[in-house]
Coordinates of C-alpha atoms and ligand atoms in Angstrom, one line a residue:
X1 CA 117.2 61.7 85.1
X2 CA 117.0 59.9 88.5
X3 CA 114.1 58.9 90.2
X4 CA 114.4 61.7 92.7
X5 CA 115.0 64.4 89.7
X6 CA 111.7 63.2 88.0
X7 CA 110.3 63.3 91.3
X8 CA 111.0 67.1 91.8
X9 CA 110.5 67.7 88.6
X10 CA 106.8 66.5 88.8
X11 CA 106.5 68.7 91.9
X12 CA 107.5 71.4 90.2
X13 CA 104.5 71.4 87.7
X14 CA 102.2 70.4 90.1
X15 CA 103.3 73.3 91.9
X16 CA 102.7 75.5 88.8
X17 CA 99.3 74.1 88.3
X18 CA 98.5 75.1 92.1
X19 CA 100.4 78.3 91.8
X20 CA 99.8 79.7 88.2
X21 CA 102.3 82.7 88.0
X22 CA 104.8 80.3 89.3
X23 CA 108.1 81.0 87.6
X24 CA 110.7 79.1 88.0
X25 CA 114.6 80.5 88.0
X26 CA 117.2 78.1 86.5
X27 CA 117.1 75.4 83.8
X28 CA 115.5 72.4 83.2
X29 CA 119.3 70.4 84.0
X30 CA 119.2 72.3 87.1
X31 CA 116.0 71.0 88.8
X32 CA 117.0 70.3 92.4
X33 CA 116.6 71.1 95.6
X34 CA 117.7 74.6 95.3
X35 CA 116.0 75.5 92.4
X36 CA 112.7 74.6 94.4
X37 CA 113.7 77.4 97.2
X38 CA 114.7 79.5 94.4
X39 CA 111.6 79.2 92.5
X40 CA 110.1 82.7 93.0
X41 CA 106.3 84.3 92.1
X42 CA 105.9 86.6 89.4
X43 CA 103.6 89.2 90.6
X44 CA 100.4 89.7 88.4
X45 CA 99.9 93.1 86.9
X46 CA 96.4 92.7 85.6
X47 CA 94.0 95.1 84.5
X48 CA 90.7 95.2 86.2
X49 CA 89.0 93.4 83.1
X50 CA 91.6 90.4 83.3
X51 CA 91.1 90.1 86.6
X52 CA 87.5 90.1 86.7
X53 CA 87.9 87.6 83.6
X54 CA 89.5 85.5 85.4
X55 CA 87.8 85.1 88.5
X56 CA 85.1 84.0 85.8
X57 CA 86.8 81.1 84.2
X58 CA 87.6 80.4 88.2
X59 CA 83.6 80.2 88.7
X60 CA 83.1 78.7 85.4
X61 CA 80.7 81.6 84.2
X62 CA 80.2 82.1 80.7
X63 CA 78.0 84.9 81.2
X64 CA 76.7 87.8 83.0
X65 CA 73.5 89.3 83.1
X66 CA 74.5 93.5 83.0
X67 CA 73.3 95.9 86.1
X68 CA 70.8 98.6 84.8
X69 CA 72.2 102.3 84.1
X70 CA 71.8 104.9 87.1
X71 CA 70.9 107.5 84.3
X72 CA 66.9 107.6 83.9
X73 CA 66.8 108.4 80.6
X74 CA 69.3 105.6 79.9
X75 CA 66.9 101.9 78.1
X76 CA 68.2 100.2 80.5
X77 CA 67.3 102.4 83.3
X78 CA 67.2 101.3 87.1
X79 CA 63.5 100.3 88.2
X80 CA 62.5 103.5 90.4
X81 CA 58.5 102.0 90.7
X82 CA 57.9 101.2 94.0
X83 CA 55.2 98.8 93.2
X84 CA 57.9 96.6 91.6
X85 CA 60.5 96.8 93.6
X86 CA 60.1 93.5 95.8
X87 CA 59.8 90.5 93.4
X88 CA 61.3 88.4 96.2
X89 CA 59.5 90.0 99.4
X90 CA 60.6 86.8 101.3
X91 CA 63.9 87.2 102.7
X92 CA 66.3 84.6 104.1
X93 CA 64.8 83.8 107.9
X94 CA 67.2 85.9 110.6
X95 CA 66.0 83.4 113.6
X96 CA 66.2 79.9 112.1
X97 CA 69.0 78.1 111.7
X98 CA 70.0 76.1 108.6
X99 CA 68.0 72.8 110.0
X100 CA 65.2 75.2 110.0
X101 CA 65.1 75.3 114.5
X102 CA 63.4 78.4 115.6
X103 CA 66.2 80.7 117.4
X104 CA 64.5 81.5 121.0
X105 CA 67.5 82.2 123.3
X106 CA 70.9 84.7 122.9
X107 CA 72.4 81.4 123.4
X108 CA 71.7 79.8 120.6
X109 CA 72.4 83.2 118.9
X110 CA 75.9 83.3 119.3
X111 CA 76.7 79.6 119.2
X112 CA 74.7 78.6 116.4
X113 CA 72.7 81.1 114.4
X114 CA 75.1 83.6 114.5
X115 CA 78.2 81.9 113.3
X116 CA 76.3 80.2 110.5
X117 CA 75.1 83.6 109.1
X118 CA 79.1 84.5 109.7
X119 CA 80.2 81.7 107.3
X120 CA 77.8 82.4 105.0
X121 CA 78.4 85.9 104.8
X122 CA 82.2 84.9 104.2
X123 CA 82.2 82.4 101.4
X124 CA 79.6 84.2 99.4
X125 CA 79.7 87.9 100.0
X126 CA 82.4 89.4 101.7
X127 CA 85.3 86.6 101.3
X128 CA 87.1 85.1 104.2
X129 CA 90.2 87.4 105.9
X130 CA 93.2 85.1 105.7
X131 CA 94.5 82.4 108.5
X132 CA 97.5 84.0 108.6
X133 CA 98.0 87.6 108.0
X134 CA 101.3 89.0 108.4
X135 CA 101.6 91.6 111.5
X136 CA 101.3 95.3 111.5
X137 CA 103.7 97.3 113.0
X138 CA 102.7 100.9 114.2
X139 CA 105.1 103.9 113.9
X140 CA 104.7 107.4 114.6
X141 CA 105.6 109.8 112.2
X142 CA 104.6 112.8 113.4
X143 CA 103.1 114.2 116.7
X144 CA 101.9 117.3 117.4
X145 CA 99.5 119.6 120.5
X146 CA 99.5 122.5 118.5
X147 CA 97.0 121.9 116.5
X148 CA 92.8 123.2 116.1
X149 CA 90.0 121.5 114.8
X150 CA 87.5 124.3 113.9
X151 CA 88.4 126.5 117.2
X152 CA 88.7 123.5 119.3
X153 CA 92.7 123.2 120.4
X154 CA 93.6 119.1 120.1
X155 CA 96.6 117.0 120.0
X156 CA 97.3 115.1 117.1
X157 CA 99.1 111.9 115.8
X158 CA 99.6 110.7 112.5
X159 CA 100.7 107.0 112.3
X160 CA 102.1 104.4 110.0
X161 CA 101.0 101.0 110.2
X162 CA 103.8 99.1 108.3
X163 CA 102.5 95.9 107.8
X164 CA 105.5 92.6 107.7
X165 CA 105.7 91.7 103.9
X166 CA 108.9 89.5 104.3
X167 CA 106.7 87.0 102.5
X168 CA 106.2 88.9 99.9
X169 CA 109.2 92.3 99.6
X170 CA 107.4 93.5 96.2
X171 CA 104.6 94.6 98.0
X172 CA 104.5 97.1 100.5
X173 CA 101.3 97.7 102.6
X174 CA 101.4 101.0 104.9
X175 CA 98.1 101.8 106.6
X176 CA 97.9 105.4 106.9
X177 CA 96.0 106.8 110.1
X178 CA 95.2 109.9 111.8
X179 CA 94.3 110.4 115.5
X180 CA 92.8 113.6 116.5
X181 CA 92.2 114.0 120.5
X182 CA 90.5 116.9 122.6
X183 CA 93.4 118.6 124.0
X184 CA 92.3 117.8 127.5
X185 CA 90.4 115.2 128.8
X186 CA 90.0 114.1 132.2
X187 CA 89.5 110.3 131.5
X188 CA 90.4 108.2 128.2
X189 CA 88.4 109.4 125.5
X190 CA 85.5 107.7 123.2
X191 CA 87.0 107.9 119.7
X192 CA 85.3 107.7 116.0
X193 CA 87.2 105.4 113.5
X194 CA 86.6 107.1 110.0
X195 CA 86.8 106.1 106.4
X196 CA 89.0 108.8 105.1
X197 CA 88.6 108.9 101.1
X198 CA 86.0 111.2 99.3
X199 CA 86.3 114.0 101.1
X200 CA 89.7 114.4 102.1
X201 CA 90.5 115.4 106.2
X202 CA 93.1 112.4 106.4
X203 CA 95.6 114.6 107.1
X204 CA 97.1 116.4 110.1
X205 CA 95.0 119.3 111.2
X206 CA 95.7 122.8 111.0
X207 CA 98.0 124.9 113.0
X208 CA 96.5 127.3 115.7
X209 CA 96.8 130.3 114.3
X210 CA 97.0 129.4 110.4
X211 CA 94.2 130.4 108.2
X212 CA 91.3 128.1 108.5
X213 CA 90.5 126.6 104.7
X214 CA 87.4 128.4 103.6
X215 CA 83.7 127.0 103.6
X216 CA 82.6 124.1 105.9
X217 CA 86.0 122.3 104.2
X218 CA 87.9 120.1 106.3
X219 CA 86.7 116.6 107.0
X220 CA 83.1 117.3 106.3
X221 CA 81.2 114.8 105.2
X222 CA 79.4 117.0 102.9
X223 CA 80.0 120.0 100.2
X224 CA 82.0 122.7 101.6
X225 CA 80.4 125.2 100.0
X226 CA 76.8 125.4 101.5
X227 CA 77.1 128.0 104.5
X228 CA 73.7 126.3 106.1
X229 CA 75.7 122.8 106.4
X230 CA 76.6 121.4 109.9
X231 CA 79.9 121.7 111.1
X232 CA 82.2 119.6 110.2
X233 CA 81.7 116.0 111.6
X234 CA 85.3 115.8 113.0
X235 CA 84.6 119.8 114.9
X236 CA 81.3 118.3 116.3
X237 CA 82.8 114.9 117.5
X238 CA 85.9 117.1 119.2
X239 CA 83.8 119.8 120.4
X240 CA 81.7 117.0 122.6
X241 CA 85.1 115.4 124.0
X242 CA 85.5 112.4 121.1
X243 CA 88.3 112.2 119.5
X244 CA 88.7 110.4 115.7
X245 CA 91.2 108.8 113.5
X246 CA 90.8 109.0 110.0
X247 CA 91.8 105.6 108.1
X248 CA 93.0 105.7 104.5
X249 CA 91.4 102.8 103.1
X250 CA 93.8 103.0 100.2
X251 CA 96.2 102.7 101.6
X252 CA 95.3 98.9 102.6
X253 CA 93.5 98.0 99.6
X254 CA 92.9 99.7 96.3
X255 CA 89.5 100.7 95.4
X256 CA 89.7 98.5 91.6
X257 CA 90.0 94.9 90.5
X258 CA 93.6 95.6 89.0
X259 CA 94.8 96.1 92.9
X260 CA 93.9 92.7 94.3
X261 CA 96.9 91.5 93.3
X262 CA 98.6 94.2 95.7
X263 CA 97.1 95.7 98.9
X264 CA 96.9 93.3 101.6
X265 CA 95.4 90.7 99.5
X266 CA 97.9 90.6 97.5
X267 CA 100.6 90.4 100.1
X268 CA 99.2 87.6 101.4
X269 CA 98.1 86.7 98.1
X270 CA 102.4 87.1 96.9
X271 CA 100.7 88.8 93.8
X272 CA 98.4 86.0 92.5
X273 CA 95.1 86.1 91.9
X274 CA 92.3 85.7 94.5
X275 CA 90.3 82.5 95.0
X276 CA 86.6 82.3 95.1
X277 CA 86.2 82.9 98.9
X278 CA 89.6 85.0 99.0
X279 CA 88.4 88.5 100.8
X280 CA 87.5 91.5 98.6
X281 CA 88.7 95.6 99.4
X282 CA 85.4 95.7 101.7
X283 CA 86.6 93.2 104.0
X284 CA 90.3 93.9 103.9
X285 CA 89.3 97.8 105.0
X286 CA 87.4 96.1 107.5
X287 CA 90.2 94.8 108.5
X288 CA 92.7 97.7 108.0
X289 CA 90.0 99.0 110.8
X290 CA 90.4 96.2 112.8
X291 CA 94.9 96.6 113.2
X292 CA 94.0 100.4 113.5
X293 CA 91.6 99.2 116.6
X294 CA 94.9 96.9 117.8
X295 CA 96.9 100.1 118.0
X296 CA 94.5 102.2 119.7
X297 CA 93.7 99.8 122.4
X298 CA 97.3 100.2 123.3
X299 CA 96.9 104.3 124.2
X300 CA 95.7 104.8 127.5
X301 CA 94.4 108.1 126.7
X302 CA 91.7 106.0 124.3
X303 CA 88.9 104.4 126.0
X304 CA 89.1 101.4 123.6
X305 CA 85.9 99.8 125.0
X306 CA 84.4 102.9 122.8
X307 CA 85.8 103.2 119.4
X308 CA 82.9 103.5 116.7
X309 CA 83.6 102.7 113.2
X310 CA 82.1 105.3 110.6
X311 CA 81.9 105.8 106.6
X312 CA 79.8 107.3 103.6
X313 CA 78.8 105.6 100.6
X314 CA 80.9 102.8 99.7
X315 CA 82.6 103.0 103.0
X316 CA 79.7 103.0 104.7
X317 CA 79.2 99.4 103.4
X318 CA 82.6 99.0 105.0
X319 CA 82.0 100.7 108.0
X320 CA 78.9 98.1 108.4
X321 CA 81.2 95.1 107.2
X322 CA 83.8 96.5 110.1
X323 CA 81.1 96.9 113.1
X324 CA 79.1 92.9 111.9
X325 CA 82.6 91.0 111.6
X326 CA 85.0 92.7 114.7
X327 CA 83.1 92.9 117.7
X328 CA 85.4 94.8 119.6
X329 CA 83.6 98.1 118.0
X330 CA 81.1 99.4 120.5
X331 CA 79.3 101.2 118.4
X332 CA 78.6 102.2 114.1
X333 CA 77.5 105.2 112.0
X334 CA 76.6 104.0 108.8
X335 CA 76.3 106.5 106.1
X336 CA 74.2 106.2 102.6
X337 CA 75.8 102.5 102.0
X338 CA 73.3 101.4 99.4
X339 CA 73.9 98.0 98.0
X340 CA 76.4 95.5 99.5
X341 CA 75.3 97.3 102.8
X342 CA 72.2 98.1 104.5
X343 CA 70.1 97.6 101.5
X344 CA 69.2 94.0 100.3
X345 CA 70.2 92.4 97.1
X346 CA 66.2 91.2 96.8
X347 CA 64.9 94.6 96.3
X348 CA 64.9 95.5 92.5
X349 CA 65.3 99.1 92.9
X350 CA 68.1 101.7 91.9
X351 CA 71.5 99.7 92.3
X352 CA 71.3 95.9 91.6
X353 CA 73.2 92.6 92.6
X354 CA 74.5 93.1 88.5
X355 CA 75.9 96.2 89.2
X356 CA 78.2 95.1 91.6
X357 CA 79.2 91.4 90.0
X358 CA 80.2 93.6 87.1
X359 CA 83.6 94.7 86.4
X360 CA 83.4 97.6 88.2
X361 CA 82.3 97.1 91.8
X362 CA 83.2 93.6 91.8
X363 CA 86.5 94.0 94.1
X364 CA 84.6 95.1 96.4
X365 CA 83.3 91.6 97.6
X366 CA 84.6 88.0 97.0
X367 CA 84.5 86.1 93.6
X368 CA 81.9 84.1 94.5
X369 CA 79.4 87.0 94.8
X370 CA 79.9 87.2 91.1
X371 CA 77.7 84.0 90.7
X372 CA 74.9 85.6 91.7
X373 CA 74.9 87.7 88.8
X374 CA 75.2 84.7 86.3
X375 CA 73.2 84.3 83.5
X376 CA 74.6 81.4 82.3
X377 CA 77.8 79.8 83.9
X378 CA 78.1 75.8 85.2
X379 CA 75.4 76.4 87.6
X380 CA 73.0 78.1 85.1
X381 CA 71.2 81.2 86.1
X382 CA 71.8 83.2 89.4
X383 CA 70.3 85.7 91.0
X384 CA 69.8 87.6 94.2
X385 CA 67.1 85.5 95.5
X386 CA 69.6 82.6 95.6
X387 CA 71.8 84.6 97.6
X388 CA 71.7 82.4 101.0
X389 CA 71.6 85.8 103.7
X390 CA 70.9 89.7 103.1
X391 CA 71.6 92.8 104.6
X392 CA 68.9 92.7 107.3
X393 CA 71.2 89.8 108.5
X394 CA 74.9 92.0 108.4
X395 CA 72.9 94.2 110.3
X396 CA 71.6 91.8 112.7
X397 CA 75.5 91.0 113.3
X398 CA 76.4 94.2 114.7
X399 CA 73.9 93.4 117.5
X400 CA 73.3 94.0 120.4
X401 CA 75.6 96.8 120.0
X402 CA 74.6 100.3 118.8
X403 CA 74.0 100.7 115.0
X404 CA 72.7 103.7 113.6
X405 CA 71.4 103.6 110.1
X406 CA 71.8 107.1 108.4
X407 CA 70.7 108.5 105.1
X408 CA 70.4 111.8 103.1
X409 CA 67.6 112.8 100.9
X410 CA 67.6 112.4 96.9
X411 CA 66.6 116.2 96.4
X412 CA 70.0 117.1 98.0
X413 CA 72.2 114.4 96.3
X414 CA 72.0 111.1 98.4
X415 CA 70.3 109.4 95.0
X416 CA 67.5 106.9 94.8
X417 CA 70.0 104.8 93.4
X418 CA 70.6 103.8 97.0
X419 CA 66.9 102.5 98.0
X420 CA 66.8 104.4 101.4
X421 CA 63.3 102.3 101.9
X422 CA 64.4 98.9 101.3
X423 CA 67.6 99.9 103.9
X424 CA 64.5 100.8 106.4
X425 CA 63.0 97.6 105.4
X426 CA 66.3 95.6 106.1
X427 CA 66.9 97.6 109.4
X428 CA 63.3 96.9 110.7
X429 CA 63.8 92.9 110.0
X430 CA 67.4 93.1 111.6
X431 CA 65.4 94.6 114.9
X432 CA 64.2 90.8 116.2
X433 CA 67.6 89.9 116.4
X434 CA 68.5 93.1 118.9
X435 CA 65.3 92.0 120.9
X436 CA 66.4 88.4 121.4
X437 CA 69.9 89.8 122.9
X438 CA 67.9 92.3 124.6
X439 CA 68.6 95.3 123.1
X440 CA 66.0 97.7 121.7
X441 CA 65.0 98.1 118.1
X442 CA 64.2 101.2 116.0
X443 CA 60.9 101.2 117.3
X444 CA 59.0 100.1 114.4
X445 CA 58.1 96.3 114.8
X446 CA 55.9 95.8 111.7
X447 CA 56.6 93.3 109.2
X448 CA 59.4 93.8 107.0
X449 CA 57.7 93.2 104.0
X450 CA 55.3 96.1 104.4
X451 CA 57.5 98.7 106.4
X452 CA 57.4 102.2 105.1
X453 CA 60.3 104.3 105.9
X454 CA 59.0 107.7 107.9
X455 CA 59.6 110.9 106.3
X456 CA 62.5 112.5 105.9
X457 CA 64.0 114.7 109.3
X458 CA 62.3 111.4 111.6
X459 CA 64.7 110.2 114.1
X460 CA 64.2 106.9 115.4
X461 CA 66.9 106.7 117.8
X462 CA 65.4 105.8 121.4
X463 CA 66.9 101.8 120.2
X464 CA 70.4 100.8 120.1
X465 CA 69.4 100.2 116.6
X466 CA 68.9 103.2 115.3
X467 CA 67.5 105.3 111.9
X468 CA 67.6 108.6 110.6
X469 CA 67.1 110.1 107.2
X470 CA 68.9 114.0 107.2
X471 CA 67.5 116.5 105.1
X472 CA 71.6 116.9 103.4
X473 CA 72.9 115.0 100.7
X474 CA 75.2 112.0 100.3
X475 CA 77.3 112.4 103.5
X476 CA 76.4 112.0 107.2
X477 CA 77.6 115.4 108.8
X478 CA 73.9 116.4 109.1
X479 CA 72.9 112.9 111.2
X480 CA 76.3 113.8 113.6
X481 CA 74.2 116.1 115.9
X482 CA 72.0 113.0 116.3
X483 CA 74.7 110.0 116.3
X484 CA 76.6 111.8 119.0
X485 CA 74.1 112.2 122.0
X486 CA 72.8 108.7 121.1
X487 CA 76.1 106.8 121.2
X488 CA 76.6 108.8 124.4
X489 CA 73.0 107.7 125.6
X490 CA 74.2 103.9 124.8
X491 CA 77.9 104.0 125.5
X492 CA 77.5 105.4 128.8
X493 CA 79.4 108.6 128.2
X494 CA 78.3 111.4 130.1
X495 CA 79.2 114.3 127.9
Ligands
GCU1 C1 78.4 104.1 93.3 C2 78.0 102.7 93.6 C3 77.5 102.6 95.0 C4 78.5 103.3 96.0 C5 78.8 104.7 95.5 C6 79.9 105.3 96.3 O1 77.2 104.9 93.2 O2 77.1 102.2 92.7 O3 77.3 101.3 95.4 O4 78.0 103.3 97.3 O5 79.3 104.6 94.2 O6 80.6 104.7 97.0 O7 80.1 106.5 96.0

């Protein structure tokens, strides 16, 4: 062998030890240049467990401690005693930055404090987005103005967003979208940017003059079958002048550890596995938002200056994750998010930090995240309180524009699992930072540590941080009546 063979050859298995699925075409003889350009990643095709595994050995965890059960009955059972649920009532400081300097100005907000709560956020929660992610390219695939939403006529658009994957031609990312206008408007219209996925209503609306599906169905936000429920979300937003496009998270990034080899983190990924900061599904919906946002500010008939960003449950933590990291959303519904969004990973109350480092939940976030939820690994024992930020500070990043806080009630479905009071408690801390940009709270300045969340049916909405428990279940169609003349109130709108 030459000098220069030996010298490729060496490249190649330092490139395998970088790249780990590297798998290299051609023969050992053959190891030249053009076997380098040749040389060509087998995508993973993990199960969630192997992935998770991995990302362990990554993190050099041996083990994890397990989340509790969210059946009562269970020995393991989540803690439902309010008396214990705040073994670490002292949460990371919103208004100091890291060299401990009180933060007194907007100023040093947004150039220092804010950006370090950023980073932090990013390497140990929600994973960074990529430097370079491959463009999306919007097509139309259908369009249609003869279409009704409830009794309300609309025009309707239902879009592709192919995204470039000549990095990587295994993997095909298309983000699936919906946008629903009021037929007529008279100026560009406010629109509401939904998480399509529990309860269906991602696809084109109905004809005028079909049979409308029976129930409250449709895009709900709730059970179709209770004849007292709200309209639809989507009839009430169209029925006021917004419009709303429905986002198939999905169809960006799969809801389980065996897809982060695929989605858009595995594009950019070219099917390998993540690293310890690499993005999780929660971030990359975020983002799916985000190149939805792109293609709606290029509509004249959308005032882009007022697209909201809305979920339930698991998407509400991504509708939170969407308003704190892309502040070109005016304005955020966040529905039931639980933990991993408005509620903090200090309380010890229904879902814990351990429920979602395990297996199950972990995709969600970054790898890192998982070391929280050590119980013994290479830095010995984790746990929430060493998590360097909470929730009350994702909330604080959506400031100074408006955030509304929404919950249902545990009789009706929207489970104590969720900890509706330490989400008050971590909306109430998040309020100092809407002061300091001069924006107005929820109204209740007390300390967080002893906040108590008002009862049920209480609106707090005269701030642009707002809350509101409903009397439904686990959706946010019985807060829309509330969320729509209050974003009007902040947005400016006049309807
Ligand atoms: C589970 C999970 C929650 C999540 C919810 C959902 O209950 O533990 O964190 O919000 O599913 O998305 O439906």
């Amino acid at each position: 062998m030459s000098v220069a063979q030996i010298w490729k050859v060496g490249q190649l298995r330092l490139m395998s030890i970088l790249l780990p699925g590297l798998t290299v075409i051609g023969t050992a003889g053959q190891m030249h240049a053009e076997s380098l350009t040749e040389a060509r990643l087998e995508l993973k095709n993990w199960t969630t467990a192997e992935d998770h595994r991995n990302m362990m050995e990554q993190l050099e965890i041996v083990r994890l401690r397990p989340g509790p059960s969210g059946q009562p009955t269970a020995p393991n059972a989540a803690n439902y005693n309010p008396e214990l649920a705040n073994p670490y009532p002292d949460w990371p400081e919103l208004l100091q930055t890291q060299t401990g300097q009180p933060v007194e100005s907007a100023d040093v907000w947004w150039q220092k404090r804010r950006p370090e709560i950023v980073e932090l956020f990013e390497s140990e929660i929600y994973g960074r987005v990529p430097e370079s992610v491959p463009d999306v390219h919007w097509q139309v695939e259908e369009e249609a103005d003869d279409r009704v939403v409830g009794t309300y006529p609309v025009r309707a658009r239902k879009l592709l967003g192919v995204v470039d994957n000549s990095s990587c031609p295994d993997i095909e990312v298309k983000i699936q979208m919906v946008l629903v206008l009021p037929y007529k408007i008279q100026q560009p219209a406010p629109v509401l940017m939904m998480f399509g996925g529990f309860f269906g209503g991602g696809g084109m609306p109905r004809k005028a003059g079909e049979p409308a599906p029976p129930g409250r169905g449709g895009f709900g936000r709730g059970p179709a079958t209770d004849p007292n429920a709200d309209p639809p979300s989507v009839e009430q937003l169209i029925a006021a002048g917004w419009g709303y496009a429905v986002v198939i998270p999905n169809s960006i990034q799969a809801d389980n550890g065996a897809g982060l080899t695929r989605g858009i983190i595995g594009l950019v990924n070219r099917g390998q596995p993540r690293k310890p900061d690499d993005w999780g599904s929660l971030r990359a919906w975020a983002w799916g938002a985000g190149r939805s946002l792109d293609y709606l500010e290029t509509l004249p008939e959308v005032d882009s200056m007022k697209v909201g960003i809305e979920g339930v449950s698991r998407f509400g933590k991504a509708a939170l994750v969407t308003m704190a990291f892309d502040q070109r959303f005016a304005v955020v519904l966040v529905g039931s998010s639980g933990a991993g969004g408005a509620t903090p990973f200090r309380r010890h109350f229904g879902e814990a930090l351990e429920n979602l480092s395990g297996s199950g939940e972990y995709h969600w976030m970054c790898g890192n995240f998982i070391k929280y939820g050590a119980e013994e690994s290479v830095r010995g024992a984790l746990n929430a309180n060493d998590l360097p930020v909470d929730s009350h500070q994702l909330i604080a990043l959506c400031a100074p524009r408006p955030t509304f806080i929404s919950y249902g009630i545990p009789e009706k479905g929207d489970a104590n699992w969720l900890d509706q009071q330490g989400s008050y408690m971590a909306t109430v801390a998040a309020g100092a930072a809407f002061r300091l940009l001069g924006a107005r709270d929820i109204g209740d300045t007390s300390d967080y540590r002893t906040a108590t969340m008002p009862a049920a049916g209480t609106s707090l909405l005269d701030g642009h941080l707002a809350w509101r428990q409903h009397l439904g279940g686990h959706e946010d169609r019985s807060n829309m009546k509330f969320f729509i003349p209050w974003a009007n109130k902040f947005l400016h709108l006049s309807n």
